[in-house]
Short mmCIF file of C-alpha atoms in Angstrom, two decimals:
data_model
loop_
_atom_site.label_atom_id
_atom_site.label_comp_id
_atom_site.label_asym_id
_atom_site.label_seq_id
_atom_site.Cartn_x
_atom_site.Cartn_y
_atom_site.Cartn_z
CA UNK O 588 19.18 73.99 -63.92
CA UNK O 589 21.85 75.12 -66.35
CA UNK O 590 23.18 78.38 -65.35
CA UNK O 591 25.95 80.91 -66.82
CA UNK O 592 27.11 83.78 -64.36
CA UNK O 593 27.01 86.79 -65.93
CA UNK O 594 29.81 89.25 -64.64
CA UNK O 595 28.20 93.26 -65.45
CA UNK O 596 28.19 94.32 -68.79
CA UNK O 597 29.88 90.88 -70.11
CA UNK O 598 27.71 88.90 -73.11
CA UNK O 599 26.53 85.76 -71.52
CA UNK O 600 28.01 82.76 -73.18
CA UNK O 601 25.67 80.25 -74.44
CA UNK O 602 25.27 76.78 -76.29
CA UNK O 603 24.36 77.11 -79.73
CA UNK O 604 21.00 75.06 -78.68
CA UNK O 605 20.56 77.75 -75.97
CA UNK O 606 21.10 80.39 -78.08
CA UNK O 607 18.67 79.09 -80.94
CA UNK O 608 15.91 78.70 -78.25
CA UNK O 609 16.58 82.20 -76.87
CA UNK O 610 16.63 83.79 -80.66
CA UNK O 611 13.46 81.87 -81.00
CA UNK O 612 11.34 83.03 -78.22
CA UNK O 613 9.62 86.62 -77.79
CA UNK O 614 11.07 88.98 -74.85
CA UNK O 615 11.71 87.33 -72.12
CA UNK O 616 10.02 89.27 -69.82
CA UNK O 617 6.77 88.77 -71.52
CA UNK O 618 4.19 86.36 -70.03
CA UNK O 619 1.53 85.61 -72.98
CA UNK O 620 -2.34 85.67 -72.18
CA UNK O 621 -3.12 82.53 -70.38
CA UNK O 622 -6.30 81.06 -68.90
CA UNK O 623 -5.94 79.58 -65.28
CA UNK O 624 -8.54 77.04 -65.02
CA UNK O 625 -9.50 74.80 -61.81
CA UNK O 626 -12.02 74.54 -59.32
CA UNK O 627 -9.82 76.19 -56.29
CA UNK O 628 -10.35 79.56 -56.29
CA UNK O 629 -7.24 79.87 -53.76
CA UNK O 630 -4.79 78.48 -56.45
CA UNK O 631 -5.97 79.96 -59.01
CA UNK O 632 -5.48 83.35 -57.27
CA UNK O 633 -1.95 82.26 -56.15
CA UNK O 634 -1.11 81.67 -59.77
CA UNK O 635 -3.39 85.06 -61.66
CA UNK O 636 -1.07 87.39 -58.50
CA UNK O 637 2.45 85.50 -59.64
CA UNK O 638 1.53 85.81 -63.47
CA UNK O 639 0.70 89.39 -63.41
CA UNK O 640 3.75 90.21 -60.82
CA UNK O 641 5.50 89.68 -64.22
CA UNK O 642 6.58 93.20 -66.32
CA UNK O 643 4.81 92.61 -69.95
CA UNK O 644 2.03 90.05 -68.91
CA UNK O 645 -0.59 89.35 -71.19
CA UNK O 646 -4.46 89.27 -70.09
CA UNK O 647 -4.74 86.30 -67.24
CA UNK O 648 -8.29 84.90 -67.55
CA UNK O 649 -9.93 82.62 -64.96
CA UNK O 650 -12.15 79.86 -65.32
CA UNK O 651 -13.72 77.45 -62.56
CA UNK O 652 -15.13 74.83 -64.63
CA UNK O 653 -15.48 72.94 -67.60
CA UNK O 654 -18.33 75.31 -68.76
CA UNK O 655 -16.47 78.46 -68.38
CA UNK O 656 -13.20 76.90 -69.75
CA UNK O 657 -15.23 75.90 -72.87
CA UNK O 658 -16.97 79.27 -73.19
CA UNK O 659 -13.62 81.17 -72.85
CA UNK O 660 -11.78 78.99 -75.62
CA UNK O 661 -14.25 79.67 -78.12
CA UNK O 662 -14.30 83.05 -77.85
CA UNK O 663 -10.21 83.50 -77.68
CA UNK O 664 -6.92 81.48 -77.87
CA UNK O 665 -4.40 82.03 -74.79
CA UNK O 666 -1.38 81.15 -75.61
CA UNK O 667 -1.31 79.13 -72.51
CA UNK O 668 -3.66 76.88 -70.35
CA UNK O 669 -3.40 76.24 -66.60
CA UNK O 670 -5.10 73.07 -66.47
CA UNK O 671 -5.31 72.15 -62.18
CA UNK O 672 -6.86 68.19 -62.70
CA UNK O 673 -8.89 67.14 -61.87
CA UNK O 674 -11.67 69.86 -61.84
CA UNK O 675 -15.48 70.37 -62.26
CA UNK O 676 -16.72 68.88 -65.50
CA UNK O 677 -12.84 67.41 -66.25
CA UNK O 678 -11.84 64.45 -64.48
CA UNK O 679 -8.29 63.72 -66.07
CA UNK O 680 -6.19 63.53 -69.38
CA UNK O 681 -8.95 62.91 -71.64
CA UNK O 682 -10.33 66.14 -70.98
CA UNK O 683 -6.78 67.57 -73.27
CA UNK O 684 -8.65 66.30 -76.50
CA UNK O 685 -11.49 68.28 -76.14
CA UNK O 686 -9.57 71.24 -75.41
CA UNK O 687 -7.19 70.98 -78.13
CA UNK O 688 -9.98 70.13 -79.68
CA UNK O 689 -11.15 73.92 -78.77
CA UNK O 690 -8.35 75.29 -79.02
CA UNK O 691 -5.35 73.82 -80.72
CA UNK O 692 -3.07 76.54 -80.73
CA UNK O 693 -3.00 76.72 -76.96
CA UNK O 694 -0.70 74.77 -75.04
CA UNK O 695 -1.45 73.20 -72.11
CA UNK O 696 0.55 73.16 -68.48
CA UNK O 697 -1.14 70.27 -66.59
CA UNK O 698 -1.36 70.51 -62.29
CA UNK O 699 -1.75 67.33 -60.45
CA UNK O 700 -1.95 67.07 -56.86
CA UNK O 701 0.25 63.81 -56.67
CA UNK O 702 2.68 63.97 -59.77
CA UNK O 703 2.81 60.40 -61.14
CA UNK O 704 5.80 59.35 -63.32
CA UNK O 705 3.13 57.16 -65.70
CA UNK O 706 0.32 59.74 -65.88
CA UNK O 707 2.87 62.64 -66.80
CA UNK O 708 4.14 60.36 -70.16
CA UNK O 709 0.58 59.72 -70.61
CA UNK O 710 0.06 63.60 -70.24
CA UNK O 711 2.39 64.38 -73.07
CA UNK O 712 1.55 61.80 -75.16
CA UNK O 713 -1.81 63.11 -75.38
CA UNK O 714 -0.17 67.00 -76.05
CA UNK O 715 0.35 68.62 -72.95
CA UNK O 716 3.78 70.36 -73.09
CA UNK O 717 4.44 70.45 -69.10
CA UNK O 718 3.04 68.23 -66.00
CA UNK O 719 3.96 68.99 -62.11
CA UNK O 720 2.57 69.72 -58.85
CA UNK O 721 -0.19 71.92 -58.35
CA UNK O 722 1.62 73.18 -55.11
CA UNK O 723 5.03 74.18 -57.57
CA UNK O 724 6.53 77.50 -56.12
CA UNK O 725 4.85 80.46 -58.09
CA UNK O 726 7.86 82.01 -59.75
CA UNK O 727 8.68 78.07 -61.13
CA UNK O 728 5.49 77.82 -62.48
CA UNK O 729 5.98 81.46 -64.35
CA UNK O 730 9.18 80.66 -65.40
CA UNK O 731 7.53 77.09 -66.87
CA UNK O 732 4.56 79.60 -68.99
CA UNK O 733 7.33 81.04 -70.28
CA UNK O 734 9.13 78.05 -72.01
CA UNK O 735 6.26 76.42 -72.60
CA UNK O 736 5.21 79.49 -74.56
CA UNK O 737 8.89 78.90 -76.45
CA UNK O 738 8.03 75.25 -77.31
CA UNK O 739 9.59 73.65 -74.46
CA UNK O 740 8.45 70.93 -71.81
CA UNK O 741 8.20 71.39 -68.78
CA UNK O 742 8.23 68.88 -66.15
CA UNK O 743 9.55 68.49 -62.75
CA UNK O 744 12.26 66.58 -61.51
CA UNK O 745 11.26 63.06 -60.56
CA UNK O 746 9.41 63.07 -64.16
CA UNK O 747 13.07 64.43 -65.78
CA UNK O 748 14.28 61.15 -64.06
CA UNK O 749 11.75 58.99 -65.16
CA UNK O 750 11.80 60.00 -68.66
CA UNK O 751 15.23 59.31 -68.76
CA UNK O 752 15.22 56.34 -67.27
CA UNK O 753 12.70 55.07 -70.12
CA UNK O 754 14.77 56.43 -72.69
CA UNK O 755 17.32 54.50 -71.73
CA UNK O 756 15.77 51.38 -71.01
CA UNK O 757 14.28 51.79 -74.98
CA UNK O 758 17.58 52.67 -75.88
CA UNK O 759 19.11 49.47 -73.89
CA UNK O 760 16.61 47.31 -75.22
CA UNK O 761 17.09 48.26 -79.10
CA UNK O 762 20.86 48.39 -78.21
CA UNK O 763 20.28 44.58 -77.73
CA UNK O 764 18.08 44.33 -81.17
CA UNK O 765 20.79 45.56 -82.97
CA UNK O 766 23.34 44.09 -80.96
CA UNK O 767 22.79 40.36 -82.10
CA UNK O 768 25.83 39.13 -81.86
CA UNK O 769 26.09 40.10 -78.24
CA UNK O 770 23.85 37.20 -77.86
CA UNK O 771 26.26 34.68 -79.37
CA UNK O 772 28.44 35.61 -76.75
CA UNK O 773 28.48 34.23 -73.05
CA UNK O 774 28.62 37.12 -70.08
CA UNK O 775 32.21 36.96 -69.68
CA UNK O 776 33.15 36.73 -73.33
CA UNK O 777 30.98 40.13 -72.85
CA UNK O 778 32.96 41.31 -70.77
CA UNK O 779 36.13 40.96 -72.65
CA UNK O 780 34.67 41.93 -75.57
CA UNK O 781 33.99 45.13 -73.94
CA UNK O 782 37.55 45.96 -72.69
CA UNK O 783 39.03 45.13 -76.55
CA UNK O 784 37.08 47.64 -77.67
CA UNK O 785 38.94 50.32 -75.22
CA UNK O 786 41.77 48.78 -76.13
CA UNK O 787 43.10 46.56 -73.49
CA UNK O 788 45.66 44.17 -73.70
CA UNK O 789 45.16 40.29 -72.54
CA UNK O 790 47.82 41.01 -69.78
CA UNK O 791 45.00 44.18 -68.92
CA UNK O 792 42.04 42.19 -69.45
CA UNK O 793 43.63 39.24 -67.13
CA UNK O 794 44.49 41.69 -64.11
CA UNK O 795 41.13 43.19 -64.41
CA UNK O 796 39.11 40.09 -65.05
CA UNK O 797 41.18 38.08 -62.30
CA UNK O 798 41.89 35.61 -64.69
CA UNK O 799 45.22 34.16 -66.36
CA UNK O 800 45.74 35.38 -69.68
CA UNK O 801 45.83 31.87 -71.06
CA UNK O 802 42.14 32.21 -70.19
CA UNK O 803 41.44 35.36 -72.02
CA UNK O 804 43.20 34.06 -75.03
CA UNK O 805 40.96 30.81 -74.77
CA UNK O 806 37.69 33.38 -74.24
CA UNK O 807 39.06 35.09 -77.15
CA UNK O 808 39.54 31.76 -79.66
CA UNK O 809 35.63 31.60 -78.87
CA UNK O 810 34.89 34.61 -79.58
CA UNK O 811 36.48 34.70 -82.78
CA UNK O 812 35.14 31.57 -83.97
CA UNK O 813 31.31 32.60 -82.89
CA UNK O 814 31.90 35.88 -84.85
CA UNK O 815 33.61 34.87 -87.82
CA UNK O 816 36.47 37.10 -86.74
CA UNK O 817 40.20 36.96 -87.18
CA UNK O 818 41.55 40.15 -84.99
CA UNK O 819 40.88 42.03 -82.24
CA UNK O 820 40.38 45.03 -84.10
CA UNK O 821 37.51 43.62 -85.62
CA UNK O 822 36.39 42.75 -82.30
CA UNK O 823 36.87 46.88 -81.67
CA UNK O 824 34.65 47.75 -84.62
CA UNK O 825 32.02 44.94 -83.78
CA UNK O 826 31.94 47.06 -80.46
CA UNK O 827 31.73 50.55 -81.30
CA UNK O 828 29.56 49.81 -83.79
CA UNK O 829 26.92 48.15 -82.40
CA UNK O 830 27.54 45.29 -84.61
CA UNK O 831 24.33 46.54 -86.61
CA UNK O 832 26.77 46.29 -89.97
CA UNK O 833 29.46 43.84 -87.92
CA UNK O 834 29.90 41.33 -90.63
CA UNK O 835 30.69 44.33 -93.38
CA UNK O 836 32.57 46.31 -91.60
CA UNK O 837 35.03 43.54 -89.92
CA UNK O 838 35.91 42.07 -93.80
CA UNK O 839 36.64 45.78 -94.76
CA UNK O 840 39.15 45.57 -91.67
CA UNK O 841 40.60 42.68 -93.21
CA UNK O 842 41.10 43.81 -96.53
CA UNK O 843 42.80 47.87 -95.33
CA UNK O 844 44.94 45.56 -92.87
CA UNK O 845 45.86 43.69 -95.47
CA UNK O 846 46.18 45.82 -97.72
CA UNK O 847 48.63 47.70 -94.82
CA UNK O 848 50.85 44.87 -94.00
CA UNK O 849 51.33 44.47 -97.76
CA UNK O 850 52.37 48.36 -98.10
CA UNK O 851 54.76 47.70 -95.06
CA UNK W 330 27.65 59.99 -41.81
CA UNK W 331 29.61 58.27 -44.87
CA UNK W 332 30.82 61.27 -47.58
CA UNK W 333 29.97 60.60 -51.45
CA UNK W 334 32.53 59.20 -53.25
CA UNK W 335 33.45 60.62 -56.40
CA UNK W 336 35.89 59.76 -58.98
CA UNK W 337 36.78 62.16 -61.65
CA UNK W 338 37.49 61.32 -65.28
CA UNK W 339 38.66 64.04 -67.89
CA UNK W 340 42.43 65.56 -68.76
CA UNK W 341 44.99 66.65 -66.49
CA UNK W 342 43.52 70.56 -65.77
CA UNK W 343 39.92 69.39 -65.24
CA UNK W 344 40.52 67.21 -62.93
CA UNK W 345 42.70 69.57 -60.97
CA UNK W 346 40.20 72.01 -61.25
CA UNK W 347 37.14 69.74 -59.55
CA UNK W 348 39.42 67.95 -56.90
CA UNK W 349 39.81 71.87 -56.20
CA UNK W 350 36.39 73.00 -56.24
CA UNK W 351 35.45 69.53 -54.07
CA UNK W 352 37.90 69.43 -51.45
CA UNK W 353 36.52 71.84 -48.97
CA UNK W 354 33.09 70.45 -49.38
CA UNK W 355 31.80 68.53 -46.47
CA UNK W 356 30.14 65.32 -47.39
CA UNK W 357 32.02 64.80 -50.42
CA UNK W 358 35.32 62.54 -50.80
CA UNK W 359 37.36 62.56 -54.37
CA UNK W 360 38.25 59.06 -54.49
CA UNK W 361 40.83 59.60 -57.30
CA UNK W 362 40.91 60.72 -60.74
CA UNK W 363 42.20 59.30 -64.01
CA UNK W 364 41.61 59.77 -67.65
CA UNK W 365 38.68 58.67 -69.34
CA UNK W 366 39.06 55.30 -70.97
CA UNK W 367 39.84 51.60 -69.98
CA UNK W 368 41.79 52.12 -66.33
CA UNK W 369 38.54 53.90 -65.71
CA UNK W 370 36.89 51.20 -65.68
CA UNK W 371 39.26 49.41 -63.61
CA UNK W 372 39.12 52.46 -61.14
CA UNK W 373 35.61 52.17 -60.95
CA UNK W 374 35.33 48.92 -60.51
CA UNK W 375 38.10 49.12 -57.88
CA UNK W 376 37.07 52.41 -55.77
CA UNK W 377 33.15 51.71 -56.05
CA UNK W 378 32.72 55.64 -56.40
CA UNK W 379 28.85 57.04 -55.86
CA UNK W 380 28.97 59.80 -58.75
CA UNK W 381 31.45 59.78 -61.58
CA UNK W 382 31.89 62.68 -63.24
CA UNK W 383 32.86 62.31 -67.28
CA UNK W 384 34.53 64.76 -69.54
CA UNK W 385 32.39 64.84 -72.45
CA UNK W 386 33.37 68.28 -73.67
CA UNK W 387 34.01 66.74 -76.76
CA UNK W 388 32.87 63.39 -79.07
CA UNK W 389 35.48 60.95 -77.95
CA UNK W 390 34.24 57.24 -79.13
CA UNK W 391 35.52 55.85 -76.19
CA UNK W 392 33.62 58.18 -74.08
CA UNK W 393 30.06 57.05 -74.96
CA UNK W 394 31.34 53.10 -75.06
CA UNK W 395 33.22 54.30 -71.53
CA UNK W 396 30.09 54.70 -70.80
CA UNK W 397 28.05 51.90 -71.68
CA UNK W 398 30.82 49.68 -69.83
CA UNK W 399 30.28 51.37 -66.66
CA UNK W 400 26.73 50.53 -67.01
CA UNK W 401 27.53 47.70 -67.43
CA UNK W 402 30.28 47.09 -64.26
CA UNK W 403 29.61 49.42 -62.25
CA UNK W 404 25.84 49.85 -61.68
CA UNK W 405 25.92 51.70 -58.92
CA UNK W 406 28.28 54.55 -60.39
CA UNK W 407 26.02 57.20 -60.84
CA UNK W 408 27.45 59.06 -63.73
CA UNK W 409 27.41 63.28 -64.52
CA UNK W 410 28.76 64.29 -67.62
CA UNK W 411 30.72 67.76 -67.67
CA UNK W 412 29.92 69.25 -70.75
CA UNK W 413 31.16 72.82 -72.69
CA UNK W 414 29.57 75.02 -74.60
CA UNK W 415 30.51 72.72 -78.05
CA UNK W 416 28.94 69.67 -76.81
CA UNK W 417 25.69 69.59 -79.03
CA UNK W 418 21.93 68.38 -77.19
CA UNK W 419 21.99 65.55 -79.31
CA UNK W 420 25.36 64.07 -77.52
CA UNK W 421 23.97 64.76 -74.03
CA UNK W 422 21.08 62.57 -75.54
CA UNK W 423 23.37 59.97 -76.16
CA UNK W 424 24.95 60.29 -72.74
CA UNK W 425 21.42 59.74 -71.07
CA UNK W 426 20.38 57.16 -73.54
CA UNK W 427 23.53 55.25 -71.74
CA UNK W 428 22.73 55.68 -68.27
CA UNK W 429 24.27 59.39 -67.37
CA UNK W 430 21.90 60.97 -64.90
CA UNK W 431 23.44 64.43 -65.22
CA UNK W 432 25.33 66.55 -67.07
CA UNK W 433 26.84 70.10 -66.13
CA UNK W 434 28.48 72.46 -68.12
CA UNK W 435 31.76 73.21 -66.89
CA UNK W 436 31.11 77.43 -66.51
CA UNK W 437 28.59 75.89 -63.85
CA UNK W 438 30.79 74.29 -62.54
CA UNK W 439 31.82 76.45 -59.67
CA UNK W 440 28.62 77.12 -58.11
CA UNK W 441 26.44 73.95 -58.99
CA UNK W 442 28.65 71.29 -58.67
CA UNK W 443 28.72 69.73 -55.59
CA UNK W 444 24.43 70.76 -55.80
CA UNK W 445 24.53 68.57 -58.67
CA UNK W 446 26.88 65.42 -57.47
CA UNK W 447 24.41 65.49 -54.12
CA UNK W 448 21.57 65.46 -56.38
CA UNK W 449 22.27 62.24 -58.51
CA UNK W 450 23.87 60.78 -55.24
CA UNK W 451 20.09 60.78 -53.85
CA UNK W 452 18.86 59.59 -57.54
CA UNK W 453 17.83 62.52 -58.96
CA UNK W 454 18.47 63.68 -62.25
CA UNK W 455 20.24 66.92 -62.47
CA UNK W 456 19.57 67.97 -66.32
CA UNK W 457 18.68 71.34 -68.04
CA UNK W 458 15.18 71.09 -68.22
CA UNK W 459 15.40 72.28 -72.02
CA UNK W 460 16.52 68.49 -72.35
CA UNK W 461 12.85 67.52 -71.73
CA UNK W 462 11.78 68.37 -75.17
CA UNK W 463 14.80 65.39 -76.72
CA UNK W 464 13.35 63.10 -74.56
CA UNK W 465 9.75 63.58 -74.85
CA UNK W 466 11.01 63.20 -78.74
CA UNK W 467 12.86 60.25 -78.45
CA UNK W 468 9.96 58.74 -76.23
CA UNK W 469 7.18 59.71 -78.37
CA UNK W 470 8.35 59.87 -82.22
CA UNK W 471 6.23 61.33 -84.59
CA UNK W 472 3.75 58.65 -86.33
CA UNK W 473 2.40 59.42 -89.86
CA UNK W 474 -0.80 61.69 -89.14
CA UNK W 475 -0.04 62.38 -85.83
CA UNK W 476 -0.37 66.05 -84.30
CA UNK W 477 1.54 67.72 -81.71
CA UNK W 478 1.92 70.92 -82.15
CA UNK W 479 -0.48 73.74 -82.69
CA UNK W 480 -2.95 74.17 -86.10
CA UNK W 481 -1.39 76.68 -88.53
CA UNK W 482 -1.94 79.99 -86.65
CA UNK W 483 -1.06 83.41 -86.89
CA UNK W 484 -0.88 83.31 -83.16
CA UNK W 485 1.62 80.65 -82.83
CA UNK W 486 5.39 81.16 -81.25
CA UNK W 487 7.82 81.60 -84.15
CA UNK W 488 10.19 78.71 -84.68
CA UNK W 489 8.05 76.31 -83.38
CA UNK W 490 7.96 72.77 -85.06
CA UNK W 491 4.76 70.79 -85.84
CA UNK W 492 4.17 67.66 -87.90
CA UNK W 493 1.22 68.25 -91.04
CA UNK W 494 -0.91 65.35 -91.31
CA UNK W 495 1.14 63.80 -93.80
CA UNK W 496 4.12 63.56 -91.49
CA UNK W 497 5.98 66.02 -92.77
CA UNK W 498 7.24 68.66 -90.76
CA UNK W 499 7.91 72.17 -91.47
CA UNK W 500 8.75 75.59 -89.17
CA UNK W 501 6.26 78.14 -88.77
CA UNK W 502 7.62 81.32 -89.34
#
């Protein structure tokens, strides 16, 4: 949780995105009308008493099933559903079609009782904008209305984690897309490639490698002749680049270091 | 019980600055610390720290391909990223696109960081949850037609962003 201390009287410091998503949202103190709906009348009391606790809460509405969460929607548009799944008349996530459906304007908070990395991507895929344990402390789940209600998600951690973790394998696996002529290249011509583009030497790359530098230099005849390539600054760009414009960007190397040696 | 290792890579005063905060906390070892770059990698390699924590107050290049390597070598480096208030969302992305697990601003510093290195040491994440929203983004792009926000309302939260079912998007305001 990102957190600034805030000596007395002093103007918090924030990042710009922080401050853009604080100028964005209402007071905030305020808790907008939300409906609570789920078939256990215990959690949906736990929730209505930690909602209203708030100073500037909006009208909490209740509903125990699908019925009642149906008949509520028509007639008005919290800003924020409580949806506690499953529940009478709504087994799981197709039940957030019909009520966006209903109601698109509302955003919907879904409570499982076992949080499941899959089912929470499948969750916001189909437009909730937050997915976490039903038994999430009170204030959390307040705090989550709240920047929900701003247009953020809210999940909990082990989803944070698993989100990532797909982003970067998508990211990994298009890295390699792009990255063709990574494939030309064996594991440890990888390897070296890597360490030319932070600039080692061959005497670096050797020590680190625990190879003889007569090695490297044979890795790096390879590597040059699989790429095309005539330096190992080319090899540099080839690496930060991604090698998704290699070929273009190595001959206008060639030419500016040409062009450089020529200029003395 | 074995203390988490951790290696710090940044300049000169931030590194100071965390082998200070870190060296009265029980459980967790500094390793060593060393700028960010190729003898990183090296270092890494070399000390096999648990959590490595990355200066990424700025865009450095070789911070983000730093990064990639250590992926790449060191597996089982978990890495947190100490940010400022200048590094944008859309770095951070970047930085968890590559395998980061964390990142902490360094005002937090003080009070959350050895919460946060204990964190990723047990493979947890430790982001700011407002990061959800980049990666539900980057997960889920828009496709022409598709909705996800809220219908044009009156009632709906100023600033927020929805796609039209042409694709475009525009802000409600």
């Amino acid at each position: 949780m990102f957190q600034v201390q805030q000596a007395g009287g002093a103007r918090r410091r924030v990042s710009p995105d922080t401050r853009k998503s604080i100028e964005r949202a209402p007071s905030p103190a305020v808790v907008p009308d939300c409906l609570i709906a789920g078939s256990d009348p215990a959690l949906r009391k736990r929730l209505a008493e930690s909602l209203r606790r708030q100073p500037g809460t909006g009208r909490i509405h209740e509903a125990e099933d699908r019925g009642a969460v149906e008949r509520t929607l028509t007639k008005l548009t919290p800003a924020v559903l409580l949806l506690d799944l499953p529940m009478r008349g709504f087994d799981g996530l197709e039940s957030l079609e019909v009520i966006r459906t209903l109601s698109p304007a509302t955003e919907i908070i879904v409570l499982v009782d076992s949080p499941d990395d899959q089912a929470a991507v499948r969750a916001l895929r189909a437009g909730a904008k937050g997915y976490c344990s039903r038994t999430t402390d009170s204030a959390l789940l307040t705090r989550a209305v709240q920047l929900v209600r701003q247009g953020e998600i809210w999940v909990g951690r082990r989803v944070m984690l698993h989100l990532i973790e797909e982003l970067a394998a998508l990211h990994h696996e298009r890295e390699g897309k792009a990255d063709d002529w990574l494939r030309l290249l064996t594991k440890r011509e990888r390897q070296i490639s890597d360490l030319i583009t932070l600039g080692a030497s061959n005497k670096e790359i050797a020590s680190r490698l625990g190879i003889t530098e007569k090695t490297v230099k044979a890795h790096l005849t390879s590597i040059f002749q699989k790429l095309g390539i005539s330096s190992r600054l080319q090899l540099a760009i080839y690496g930060l680049d991604g090698g998704s414009r290699g070929p273009i960007n190595a001959e206008e190397t060639k030419v500016q270091e040409t062009a450089a040696s020529r200029a003395g | 019980m074995n203390p988490i290792t951790v290696m710090i890579a940044g300049e000169s005063r931030q590194r100071a600055f965390c082998r200070k905060l870190l060296d009265r906390e029980a459980g967790i070892a500094v390793a060593g610390d060393i700028r960010p770059g190729l003898k990183m990698l090296a270092a890494a390699a070399r000390l096999r720290p648990r959590v490595l924590l990355l200066d990424f107050t700025r865009l450095r290049l070789d911070a983000l391909v730093g990064l990639s390597a250590i992926r790449r070598h060191s597996p089982r480096t978990r890495v947190i990223l100490l940010t400022s208030l200048r590094t944008s969302d859309a770095l951070i992305l970047e930085g968890l696109k590559r395998g980061a697990l964390g990142c902490l601003d360094k005002a937090a510093l003080p009070g959350l960081l050895p919460k946060a290195i204990r964190a990723v040491s047990a493979g947890e994440a430790w982001v700011p949850r407002r990061m959800a929203r980049h990666l539900r983004d980057g997960l889920l792009p828009l496709a022409g037609g598709e909705r996800i926000g809220p219908a044009p309302d009156a009632s709906a939260p100023k600033g927020r962003r929805w796609a039209r079912a042409d694709g475009s998007r525009r802000h409600a305001s």
